[in-house]
Coordinates of C-alpha atoms and ligand atoms in Angstrom, one line a residue:
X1 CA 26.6 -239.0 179.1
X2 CA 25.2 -238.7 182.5
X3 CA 24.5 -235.9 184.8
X4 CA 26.0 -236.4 188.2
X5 CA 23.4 -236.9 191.1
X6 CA 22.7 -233.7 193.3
X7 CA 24.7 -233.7 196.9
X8 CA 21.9 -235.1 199.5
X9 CA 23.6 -232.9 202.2
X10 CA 24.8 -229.5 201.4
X11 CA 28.8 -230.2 201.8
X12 CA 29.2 -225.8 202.4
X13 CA 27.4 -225.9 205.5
X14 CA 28.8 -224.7 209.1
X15 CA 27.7 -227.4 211.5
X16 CA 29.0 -227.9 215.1
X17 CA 29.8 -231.6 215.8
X18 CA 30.5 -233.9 218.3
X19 CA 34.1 -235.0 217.5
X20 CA 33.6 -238.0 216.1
X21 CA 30.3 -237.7 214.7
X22 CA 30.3 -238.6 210.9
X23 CA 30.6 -235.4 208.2
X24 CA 28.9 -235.1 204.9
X25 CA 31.7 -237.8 203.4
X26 CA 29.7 -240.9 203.5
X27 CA 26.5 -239.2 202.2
X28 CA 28.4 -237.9 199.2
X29 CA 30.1 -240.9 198.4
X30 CA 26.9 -243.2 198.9
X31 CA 25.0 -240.6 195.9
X32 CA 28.1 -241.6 193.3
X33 CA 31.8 -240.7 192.6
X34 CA 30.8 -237.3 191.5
X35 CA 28.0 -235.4 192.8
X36 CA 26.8 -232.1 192.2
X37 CA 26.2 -229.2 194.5
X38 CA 25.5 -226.0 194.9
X39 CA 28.6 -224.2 194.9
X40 CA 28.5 -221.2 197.7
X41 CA 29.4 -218.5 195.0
X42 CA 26.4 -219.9 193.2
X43 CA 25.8 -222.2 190.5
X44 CA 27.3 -226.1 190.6
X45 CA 30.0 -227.3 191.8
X46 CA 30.9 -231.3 190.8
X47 CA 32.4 -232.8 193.7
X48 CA 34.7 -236.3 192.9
X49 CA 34.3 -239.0 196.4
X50 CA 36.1 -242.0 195.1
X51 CA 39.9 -242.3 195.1
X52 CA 41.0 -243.8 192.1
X53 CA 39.1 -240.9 190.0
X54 CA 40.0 -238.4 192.6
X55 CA 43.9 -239.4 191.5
X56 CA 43.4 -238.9 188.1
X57 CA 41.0 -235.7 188.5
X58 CA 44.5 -234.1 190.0
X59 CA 47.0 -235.1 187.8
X60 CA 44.5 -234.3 184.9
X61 CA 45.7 -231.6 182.8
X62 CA 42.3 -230.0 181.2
X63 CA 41.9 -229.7 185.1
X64 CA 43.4 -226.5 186.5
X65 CA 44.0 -224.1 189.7
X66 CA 44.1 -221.4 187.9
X67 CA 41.1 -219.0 189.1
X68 CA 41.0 -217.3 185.6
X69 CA 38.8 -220.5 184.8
X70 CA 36.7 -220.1 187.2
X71 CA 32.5 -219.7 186.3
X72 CA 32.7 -215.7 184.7
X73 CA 29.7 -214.9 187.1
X74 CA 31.5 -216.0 190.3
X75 CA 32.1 -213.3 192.3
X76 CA 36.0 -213.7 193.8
X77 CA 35.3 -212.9 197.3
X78 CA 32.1 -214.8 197.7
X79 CA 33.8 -217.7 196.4
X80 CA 37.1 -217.0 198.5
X81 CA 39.2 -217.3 195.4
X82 CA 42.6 -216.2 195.1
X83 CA 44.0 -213.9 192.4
X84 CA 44.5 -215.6 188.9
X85 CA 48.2 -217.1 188.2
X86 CA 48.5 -213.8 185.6
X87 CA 47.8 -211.7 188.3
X88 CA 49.6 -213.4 191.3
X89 CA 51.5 -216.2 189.9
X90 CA 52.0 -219.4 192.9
X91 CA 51.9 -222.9 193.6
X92 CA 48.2 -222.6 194.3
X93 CA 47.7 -220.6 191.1
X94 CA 49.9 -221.9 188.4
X95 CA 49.7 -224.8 186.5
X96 CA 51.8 -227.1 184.3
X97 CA 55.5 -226.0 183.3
X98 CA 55.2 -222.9 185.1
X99 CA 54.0 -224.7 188.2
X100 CA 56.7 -227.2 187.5
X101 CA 59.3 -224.8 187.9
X102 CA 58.1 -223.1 191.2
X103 CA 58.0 -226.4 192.7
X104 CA 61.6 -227.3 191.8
X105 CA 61.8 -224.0 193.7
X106 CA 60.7 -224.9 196.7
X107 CA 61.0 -228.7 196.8
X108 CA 64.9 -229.0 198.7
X109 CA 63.4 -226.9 201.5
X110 CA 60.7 -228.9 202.5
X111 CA 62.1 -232.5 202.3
X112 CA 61.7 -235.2 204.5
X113 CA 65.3 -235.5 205.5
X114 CA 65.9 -231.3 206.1
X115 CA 62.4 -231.7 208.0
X116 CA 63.7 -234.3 210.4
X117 CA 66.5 -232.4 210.9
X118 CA 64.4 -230.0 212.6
X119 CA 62.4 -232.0 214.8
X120 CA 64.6 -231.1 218.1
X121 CA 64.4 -227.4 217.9
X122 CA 60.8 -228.3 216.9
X123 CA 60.6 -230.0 220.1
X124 CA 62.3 -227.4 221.9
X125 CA 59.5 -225.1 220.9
X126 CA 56.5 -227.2 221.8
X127 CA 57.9 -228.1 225.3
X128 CA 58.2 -224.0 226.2
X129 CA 54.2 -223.6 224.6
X130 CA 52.8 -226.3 226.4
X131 CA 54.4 -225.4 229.8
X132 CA 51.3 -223.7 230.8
X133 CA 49.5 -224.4 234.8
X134 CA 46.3 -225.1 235.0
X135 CA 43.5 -225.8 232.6
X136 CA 44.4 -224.3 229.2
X137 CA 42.1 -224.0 226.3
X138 CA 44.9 -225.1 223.4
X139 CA 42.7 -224.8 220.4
X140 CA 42.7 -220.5 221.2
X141 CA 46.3 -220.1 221.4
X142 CA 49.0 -223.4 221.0
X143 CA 47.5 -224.9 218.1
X144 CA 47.9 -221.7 216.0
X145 CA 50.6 -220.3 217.5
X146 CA 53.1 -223.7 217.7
X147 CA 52.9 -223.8 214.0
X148 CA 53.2 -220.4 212.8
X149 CA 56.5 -220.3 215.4
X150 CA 58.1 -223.1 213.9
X151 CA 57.5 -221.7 210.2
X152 CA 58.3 -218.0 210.9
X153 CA 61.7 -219.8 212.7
X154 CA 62.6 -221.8 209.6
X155 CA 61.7 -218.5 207.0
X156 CA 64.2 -216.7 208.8
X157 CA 61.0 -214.4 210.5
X158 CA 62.0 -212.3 213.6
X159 CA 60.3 -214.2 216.8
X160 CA 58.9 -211.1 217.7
X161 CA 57.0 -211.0 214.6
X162 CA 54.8 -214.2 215.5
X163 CA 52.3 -212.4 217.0
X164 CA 52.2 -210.4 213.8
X165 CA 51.8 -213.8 212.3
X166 CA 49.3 -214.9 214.3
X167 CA 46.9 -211.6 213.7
X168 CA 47.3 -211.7 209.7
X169 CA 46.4 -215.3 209.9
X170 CA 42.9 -214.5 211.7
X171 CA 42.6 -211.6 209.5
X172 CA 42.3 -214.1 206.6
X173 CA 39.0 -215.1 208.2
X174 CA 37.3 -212.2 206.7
X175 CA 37.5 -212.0 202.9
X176 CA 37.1 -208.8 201.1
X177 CA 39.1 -206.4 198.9
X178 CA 39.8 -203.8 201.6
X179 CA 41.0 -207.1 204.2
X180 CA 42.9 -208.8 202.1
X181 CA 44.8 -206.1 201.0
X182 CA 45.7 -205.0 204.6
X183 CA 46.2 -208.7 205.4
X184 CA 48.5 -209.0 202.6
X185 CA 50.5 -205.8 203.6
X186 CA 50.8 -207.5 207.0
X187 CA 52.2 -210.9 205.6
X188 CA 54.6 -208.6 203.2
X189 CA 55.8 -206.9 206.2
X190 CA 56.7 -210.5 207.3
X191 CA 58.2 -211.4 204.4
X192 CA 60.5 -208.2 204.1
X193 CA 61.4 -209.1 208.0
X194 CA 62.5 -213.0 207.0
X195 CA 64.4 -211.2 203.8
X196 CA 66.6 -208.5 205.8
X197 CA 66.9 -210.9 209.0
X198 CA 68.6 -213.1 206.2
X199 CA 70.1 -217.0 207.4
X200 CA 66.4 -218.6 207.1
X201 CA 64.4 -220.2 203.8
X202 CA 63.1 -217.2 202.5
X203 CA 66.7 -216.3 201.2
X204 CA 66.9 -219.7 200.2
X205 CA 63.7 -219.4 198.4
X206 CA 64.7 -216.3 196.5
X207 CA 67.8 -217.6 195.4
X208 CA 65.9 -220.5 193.6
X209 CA 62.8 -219.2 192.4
X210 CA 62.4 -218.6 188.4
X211 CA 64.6 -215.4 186.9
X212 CA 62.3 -212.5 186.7
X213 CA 60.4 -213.0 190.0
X214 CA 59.7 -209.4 191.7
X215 CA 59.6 -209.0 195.2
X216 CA 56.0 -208.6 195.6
X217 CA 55.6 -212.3 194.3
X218 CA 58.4 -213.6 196.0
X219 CA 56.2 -212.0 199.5
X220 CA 53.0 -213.8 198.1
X221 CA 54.7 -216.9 198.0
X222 CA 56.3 -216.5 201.5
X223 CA 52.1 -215.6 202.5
X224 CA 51.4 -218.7 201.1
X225 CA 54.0 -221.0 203.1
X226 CA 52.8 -219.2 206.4
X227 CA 49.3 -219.2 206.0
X228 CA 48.9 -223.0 204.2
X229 CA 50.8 -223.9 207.2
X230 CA 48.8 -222.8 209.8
X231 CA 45.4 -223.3 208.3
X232 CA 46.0 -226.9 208.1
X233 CA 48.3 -227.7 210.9
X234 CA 46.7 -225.7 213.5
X235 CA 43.5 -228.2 213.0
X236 CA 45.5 -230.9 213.1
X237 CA 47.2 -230.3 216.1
X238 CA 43.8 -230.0 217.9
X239 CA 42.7 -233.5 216.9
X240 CA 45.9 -234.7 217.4
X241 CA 46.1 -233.5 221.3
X242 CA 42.5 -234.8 222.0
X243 CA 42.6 -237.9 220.7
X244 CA 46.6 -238.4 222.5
X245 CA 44.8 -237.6 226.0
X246 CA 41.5 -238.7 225.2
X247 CA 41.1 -242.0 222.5
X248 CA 45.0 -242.7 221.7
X249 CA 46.0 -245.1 219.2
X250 CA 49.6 -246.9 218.1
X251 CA 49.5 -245.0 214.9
X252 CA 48.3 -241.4 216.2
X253 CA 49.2 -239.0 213.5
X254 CA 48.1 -241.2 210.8
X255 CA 45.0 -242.2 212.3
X256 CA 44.2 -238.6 213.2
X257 CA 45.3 -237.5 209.3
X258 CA 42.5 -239.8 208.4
X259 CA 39.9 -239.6 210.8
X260 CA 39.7 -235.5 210.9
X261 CA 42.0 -234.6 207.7
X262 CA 42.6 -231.0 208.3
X263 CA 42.0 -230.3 204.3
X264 CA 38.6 -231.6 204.4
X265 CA 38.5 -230.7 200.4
X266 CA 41.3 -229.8 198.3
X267 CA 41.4 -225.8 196.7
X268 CA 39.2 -225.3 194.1
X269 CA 39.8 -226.4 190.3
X270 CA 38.3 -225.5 186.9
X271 CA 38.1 -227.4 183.3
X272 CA 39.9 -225.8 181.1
X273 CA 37.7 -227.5 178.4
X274 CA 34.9 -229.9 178.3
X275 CA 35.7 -233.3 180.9
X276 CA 34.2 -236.2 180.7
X277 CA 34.7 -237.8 184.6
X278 CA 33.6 -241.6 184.7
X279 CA 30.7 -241.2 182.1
X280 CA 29.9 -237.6 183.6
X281 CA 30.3 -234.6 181.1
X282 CA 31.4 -231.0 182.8
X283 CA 31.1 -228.3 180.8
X284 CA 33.9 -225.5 180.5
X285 CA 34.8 -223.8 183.4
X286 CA 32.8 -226.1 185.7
X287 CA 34.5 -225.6 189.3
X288 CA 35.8 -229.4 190.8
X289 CA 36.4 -230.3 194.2
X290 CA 38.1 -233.6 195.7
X291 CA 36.4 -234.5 198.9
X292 CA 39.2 -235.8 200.5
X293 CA 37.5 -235.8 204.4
X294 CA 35.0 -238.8 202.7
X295 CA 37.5 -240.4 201.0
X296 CA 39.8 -240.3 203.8
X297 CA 36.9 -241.9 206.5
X298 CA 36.1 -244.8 204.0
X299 CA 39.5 -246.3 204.7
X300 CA 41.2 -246.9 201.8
X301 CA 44.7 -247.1 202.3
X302 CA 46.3 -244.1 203.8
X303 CA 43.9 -241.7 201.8
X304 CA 44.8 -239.0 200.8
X305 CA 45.1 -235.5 203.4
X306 CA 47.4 -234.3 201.4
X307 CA 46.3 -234.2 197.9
X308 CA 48.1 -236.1 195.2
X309 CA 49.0 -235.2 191.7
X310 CA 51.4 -231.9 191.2
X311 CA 49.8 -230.3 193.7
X312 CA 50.4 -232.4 196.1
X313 CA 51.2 -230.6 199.7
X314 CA 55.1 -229.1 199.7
X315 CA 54.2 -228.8 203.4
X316 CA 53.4 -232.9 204.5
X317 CA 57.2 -233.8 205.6
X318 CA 57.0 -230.6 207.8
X319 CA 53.7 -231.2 209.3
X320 CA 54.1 -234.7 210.0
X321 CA 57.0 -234.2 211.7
X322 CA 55.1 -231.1 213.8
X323 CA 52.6 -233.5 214.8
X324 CA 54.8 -236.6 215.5
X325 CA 56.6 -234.3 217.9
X326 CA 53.9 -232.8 219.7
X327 CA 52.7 -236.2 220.3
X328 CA 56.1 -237.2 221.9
X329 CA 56.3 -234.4 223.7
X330 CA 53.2 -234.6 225.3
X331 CA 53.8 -238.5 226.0
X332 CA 57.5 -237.6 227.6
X333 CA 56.9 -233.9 229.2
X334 CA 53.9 -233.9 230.0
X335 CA 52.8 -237.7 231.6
X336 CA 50.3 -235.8 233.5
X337 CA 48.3 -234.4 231.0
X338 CA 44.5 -234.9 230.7
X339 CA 41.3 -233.8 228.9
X340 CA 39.7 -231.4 231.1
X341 CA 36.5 -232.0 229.4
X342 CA 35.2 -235.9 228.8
X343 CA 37.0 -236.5 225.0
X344 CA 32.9 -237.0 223.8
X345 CA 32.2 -234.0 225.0
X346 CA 34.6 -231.7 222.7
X347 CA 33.1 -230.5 219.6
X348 CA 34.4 -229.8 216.3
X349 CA 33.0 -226.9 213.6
X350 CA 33.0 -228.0 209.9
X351 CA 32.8 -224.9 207.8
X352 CA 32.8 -226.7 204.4
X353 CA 35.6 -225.7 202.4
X354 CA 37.5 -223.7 205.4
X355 CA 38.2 -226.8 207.3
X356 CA 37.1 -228.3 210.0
X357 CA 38.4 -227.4 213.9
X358 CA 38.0 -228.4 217.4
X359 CA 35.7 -225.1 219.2
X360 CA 37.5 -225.8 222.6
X361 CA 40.3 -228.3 223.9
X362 CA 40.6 -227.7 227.6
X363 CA 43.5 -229.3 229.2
X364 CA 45.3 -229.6 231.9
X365 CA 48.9 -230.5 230.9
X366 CA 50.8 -231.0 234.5
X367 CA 49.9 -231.1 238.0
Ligands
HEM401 C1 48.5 -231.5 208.5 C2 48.9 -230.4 207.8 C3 48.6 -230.2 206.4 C4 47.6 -230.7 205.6 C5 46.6 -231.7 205.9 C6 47.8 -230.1 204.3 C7 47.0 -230.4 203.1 C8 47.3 -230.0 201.9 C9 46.5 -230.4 200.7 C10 45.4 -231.4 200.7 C11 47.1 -229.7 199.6 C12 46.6 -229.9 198.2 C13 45.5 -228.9 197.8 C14 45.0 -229.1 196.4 O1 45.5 -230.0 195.7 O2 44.2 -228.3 196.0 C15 48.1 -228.9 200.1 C16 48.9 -228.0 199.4 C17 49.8 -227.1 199.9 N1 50.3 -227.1 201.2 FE1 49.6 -228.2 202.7 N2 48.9 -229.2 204.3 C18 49.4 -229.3 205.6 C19 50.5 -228.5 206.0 C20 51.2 -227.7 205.3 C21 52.4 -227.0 205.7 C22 53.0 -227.1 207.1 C23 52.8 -226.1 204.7 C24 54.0 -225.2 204.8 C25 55.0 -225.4 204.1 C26 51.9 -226.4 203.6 C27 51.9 -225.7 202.4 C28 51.2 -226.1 201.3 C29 51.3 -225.4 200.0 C30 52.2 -224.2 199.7 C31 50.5 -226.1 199.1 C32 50.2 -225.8 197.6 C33 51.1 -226.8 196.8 C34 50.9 -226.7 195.4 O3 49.8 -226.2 194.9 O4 51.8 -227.0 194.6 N3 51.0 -227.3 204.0 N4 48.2 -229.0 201.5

């Protein structure tokens, strides 16, 4: 058995970036298919760089989301972990049957087909964001907002409550006991809104999740749909506006998925037991990550921005289509629409496992 090789680069840091200026992925992926780091909570982290393995690592069942198996010395807040599945069970908590069945849950509301279905009222809602004079910096307001209106929309959430939306999402920014808690009261407030308003998914949703579900969990699951949402999407849609206006391509949302995949590594997982990874031995509890930003950039096939495995994004059919529309929109509404900034000259912040985002995107859309 081997030990992987230590991480060259530290993968956590918070560097500003030029936007297309390479990330930590080919580094990693040059020192082997797993490397080690160290984790920021403290102690190592084992991250997997190569597809195939990275396939197998998430459909491996001694392999789990379940924070309960995370390091015992890890503090939860440092490490930004959720609550354990016993504590909060979820999609991003639970695993195996029990994960199964919250899936089943959720999967008719998130297909491809219901998802296209939307795309005109989708539409509908980017045209009235973007209709904005002058130079507009998109990355403070659109690219979170655009998102977080469309999901609040199909929940059934009160469109005066996106600015609520909005607020709890930034509250999520800083991660403590006392935050989170008021955060969470925030998103439940949401949820309770989507539930009384009635006619959207979140009814849907509590028709079909397992017998025995309170309402508390049903609202952490609704946090999780609005937040996963625009986390990921609201990156996206900043690299997907620059590079329309600024280094376009004939594939745009798959090229940007690729190129600046907005989950630069998947959520954290534990072993449940010993795991031996390609010749590697982890012991129990070791914490795993996918790096799916370097496995993405060395091209093989489509990659992988949205996971694979069971966990594999509920979310992708709804975001694809978010981003396929903006990009239409932009190309039929807005002709006149320009970088108001050289596209070289915009600048990205990768904050390890947060994500990666454009600082500014200054545009001018008409005129
Ligand atoms: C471009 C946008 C998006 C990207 C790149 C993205 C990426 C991902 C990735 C990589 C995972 C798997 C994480 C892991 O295995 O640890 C995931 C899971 C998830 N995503 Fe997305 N996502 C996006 C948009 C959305 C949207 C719009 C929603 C809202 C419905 C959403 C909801 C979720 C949820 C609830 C999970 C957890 C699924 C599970 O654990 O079973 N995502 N996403």
């Amino acid at each position: 058995m081997l030990d992987a090789p230590t991480a060259p680069v530290d993968p956590f840091a918070t560097v500003v970036r030029r936007i297309d200026e390479p990330g930590t992925g080919a580094a990693l992926r040059a020192a082997g298919p797993v490397v080690r780091a160290e984790a920021p909570a403290g102690g190592p982290v084992w991250i997997v760089t190569e597809a195939a393995l990275a396939r197998r690592v998430l459909a491996d069942e001694r392999v789990v989301k379940d924070p309960a198996f995370a390091p015992v010395d890890w503090n939860r807040w440092a490490a930004g972990l959720e609550p354990t599945a016993a504590e909060q069970p979820s999609l991003t908590t639970l695993d195996g049957p029990a994960h199964a069945a919250l899936r089943k849950a959720h999967a008719p509301l998130f297909g491809a087909r219901r998802m296209q279905g939307y795309a005109g009222r989708i539409a509908e809602i980017a045209r009235e964001q973007l209709a904005v004079d002058g130079t507009v910096d998109l990355a403070a307001d659109f690219t979170t907002r655009f998102p977080l209106t469309v999901i609040c929309e199909l929940l059934g959430v009160p469109a005066d409550r996106v600015d609520q939306a909005v607020e709890a999402c930034a509250g999520m920014g800083s991660y403590g006991p006392a935050e989170f808690a008021k955060v969470l009261g925030s998103f439940a407030e949401l949820a309770a809104a989507a539930l009384e308003a009635g006619g959207g998914m979140a009814v849907e949703l509590r028709e079909r999740v397992p017998e025995g579900m309170t309402d508390q969990e049903l609202s952490y699951l609704l946090f999780g749909l609005i937040f996963a949402s625009q986390i990921t999407t609201d990156s996206a849609l900043g690299f997907l506006v620059a590079s329309a206006l600024g280094d376009p391509s004939d594939d745009l949302v798959r090229d940007v998925l690729r190129r600046h995949p907005p989950a630069p590594y998947t959520l954290w997982r534990f072993t449940r037991t010993e795991v031996d990874l390609d010749g590697v031995r982890l012991p129990e509890r070791a914490p795993i990550l996918v790096h799916l930003a370097g496995i993405n950039a060395a091209g093989e096939g489509q990659g992988l921005p949205f996971g694979a495995g069971p966990h594999y994004c509920i979310g992708a059919q709804l975001a694809l289509v978010e981003m396929q529309v903006v990009a239409d929109v932009l190309a039929a509404d807005f002709p006149d629409a320009r970088l108001a900034v050289p596209y070289d000259e915009l600048r990205r912040v990768d904050r390890g496992v947060q994500g990666s985002r454009l600082v500014e995107l200054p545009v001018v859309l008409r005129g």
